[in-house]
Amino acid sequence: ISNPFIGGADKLPDGVTYTNIPIEFKDLTQLATTIKSPEEAKQFLVDTNRSFVTDPVRRAGFKQVLSDIAASDGVQLFHCTSGKDRTGWTAMLLQSIAGVPAQTIMDDYLLSNTYLQATNEKILAQISQALSPQVATNLEPALGVDASYLEAGLAQIASDYGTVDGYLTEGLGLTPDTIALLKAKLVD
């Protein structure tokens, strides 16, 4: 939450209710010690997106995020450390519930590379200086998104649950009423 590479702790306006729903993820320091090539970084994110489907603890976290959004009134904001992996997955689920076409969902997901470009350049420069240029090269794919990352999670959904709706109901255990509440909030 307070990772200095990503910008530090959240700065919230008065009156905002803050809820931390931890969906475990390695931070850059951990990745810097384990990722030894750009290909390993890409594989890490492919595997991470698959785990959003296969890991029961991560599924429970996504269930709580979606349930909290459904049960809360007013404007909602959700994010993760970088706003691209867990946030991208949550956004994909919400967009799917709202009936957004798959290509639009992917296009929106890939926009993270545009919006994070300046931040990622600063992070890579810090990593290069603090650790080494090679470590920065190795981690670069982990700072962005690639269609293959989201596609891996979607393929896992297809394999395990058939459809996103199956994942929502069987994988996450969301009730039809919760999904209907989410859809009403997103479509209205």
PDB file of C-alpha atoms in Angstrom, residues 52-53 58-59 62-63 65-66 78 86-100 105 150 154 157 163-165 167-168 172 174 179 182 186:
ATOM      1  CA  PHE A  52      -7.131 -14.907 -10.345  1.00  0.00           C
ATOM      2  CA  VAL A  53      -9.232 -17.878 -11.464  1.00  0.00           C
ATOM      3  CA  ARG A  58      -7.570 -14.413  -4.642  1.00  0.00           C
ATOM      4  CA  ARG A  59     -11.083 -15.374  -5.750  1.00  0.00           C
ATOM      5  CA  PHE A  62     -12.379 -10.416  -5.898  1.00  0.00           C
ATOM      6  CA  LYS A  63     -15.690 -11.614  -4.485  1.00  0.00           C
ATOM      7  CA  VAL A  65     -14.452  -6.272  -3.993  1.00  0.00           C
ATOM      8  CA  LEU A  66     -17.470  -6.919  -6.218  1.00  0.00           C
ATOM      9  CA  PHE A  78     -11.002   0.622  -6.710  1.00  0.00           C
ATOM     10  CA  ARG A  86      -5.853  -6.688  -9.941  1.00  0.00           C
ATOM     11  CA  THR A  87      -7.551  -3.449 -10.990  1.00  0.00           C
ATOM     12  CA  GLY A  88      -7.545  -4.553 -14.631  1.00  0.00           C
ATOM     13  CA  TRP A  89      -9.089  -7.885 -13.657  1.00  0.00           C
ATOM     14  CA  THR A  90     -11.771  -6.178 -11.571  1.00  0.00           C
ATOM     15  CA  ALA A  91     -12.495  -3.721 -14.388  1.00  0.00           C
ATOM     16  CA  MET A  92     -12.777  -6.605 -16.852  1.00  0.00           C
ATOM     17  CA  LEU A  93     -15.295  -8.330 -14.585  1.00  0.00           C
ATOM     18  CA  LEU A  94     -17.362  -5.179 -14.139  1.00  0.00           C
ATOM     19  CA  GLN A  95     -17.286  -4.419 -17.851  1.00  0.00           C
ATOM     20  CA  SER A  96     -18.318  -8.000 -18.592  1.00  0.00           C
ATOM     21  CA  ILE A  97     -21.244  -7.677 -16.181  1.00  0.00           C
ATOM     22  CA  ALA A  98     -22.241  -4.465 -17.973  1.00  0.00           C
ATOM     23  CA  GLY A  99     -22.179  -6.216 -21.355  1.00  0.00           C
ATOM     24  CA  VAL A 100     -19.186  -4.357 -22.772  1.00  0.00           C
ATOM     25  CA  ILE A 105     -12.537  -4.528 -22.617  1.00  0.00           C
ATOM     26  CA  LEU A 150      -5.552 -10.905 -19.603  1.00  0.00           C
ATOM     27  CA  LEU A 154      -9.816 -15.471 -19.631  1.00  0.00           C
ATOM     28  CA  ILE A 157     -12.040 -18.954 -16.912  1.00  0.00           C
ATOM     29  CA  THR A 163     -17.840 -18.205 -19.145  1.00  0.00           C
ATOM     30  CA  VAL A 164     -17.263 -15.074 -17.103  1.00  0.00           C
ATOM     31  CA  ASP A 165     -20.787 -15.538 -15.738  1.00  0.00           C
ATOM     32  CA  TYR A 167     -16.712 -17.631 -12.919  1.00  0.00           C
ATOM     33  CA  LEU A 168     -18.784 -14.968 -11.164  1.00  0.00           C
ATOM     34  CA  LEU A 172     -16.535 -16.274  -6.878  1.00  0.00           C
ATOM     35  CA  LEU A 174     -21.679 -14.195  -6.267  1.00  0.00           C
ATOM     36  CA  ILE A 179     -24.668  -9.483 -10.095  1.00  0.00           C
ATOM     37  CA  LEU A 182     -23.736  -4.487 -10.093  1.00  0.00           C
ATOM     38  CA  LEU A 186     -23.029   0.028 -14.221  1.00  0.00           C
TER      39      LEU A 186
END
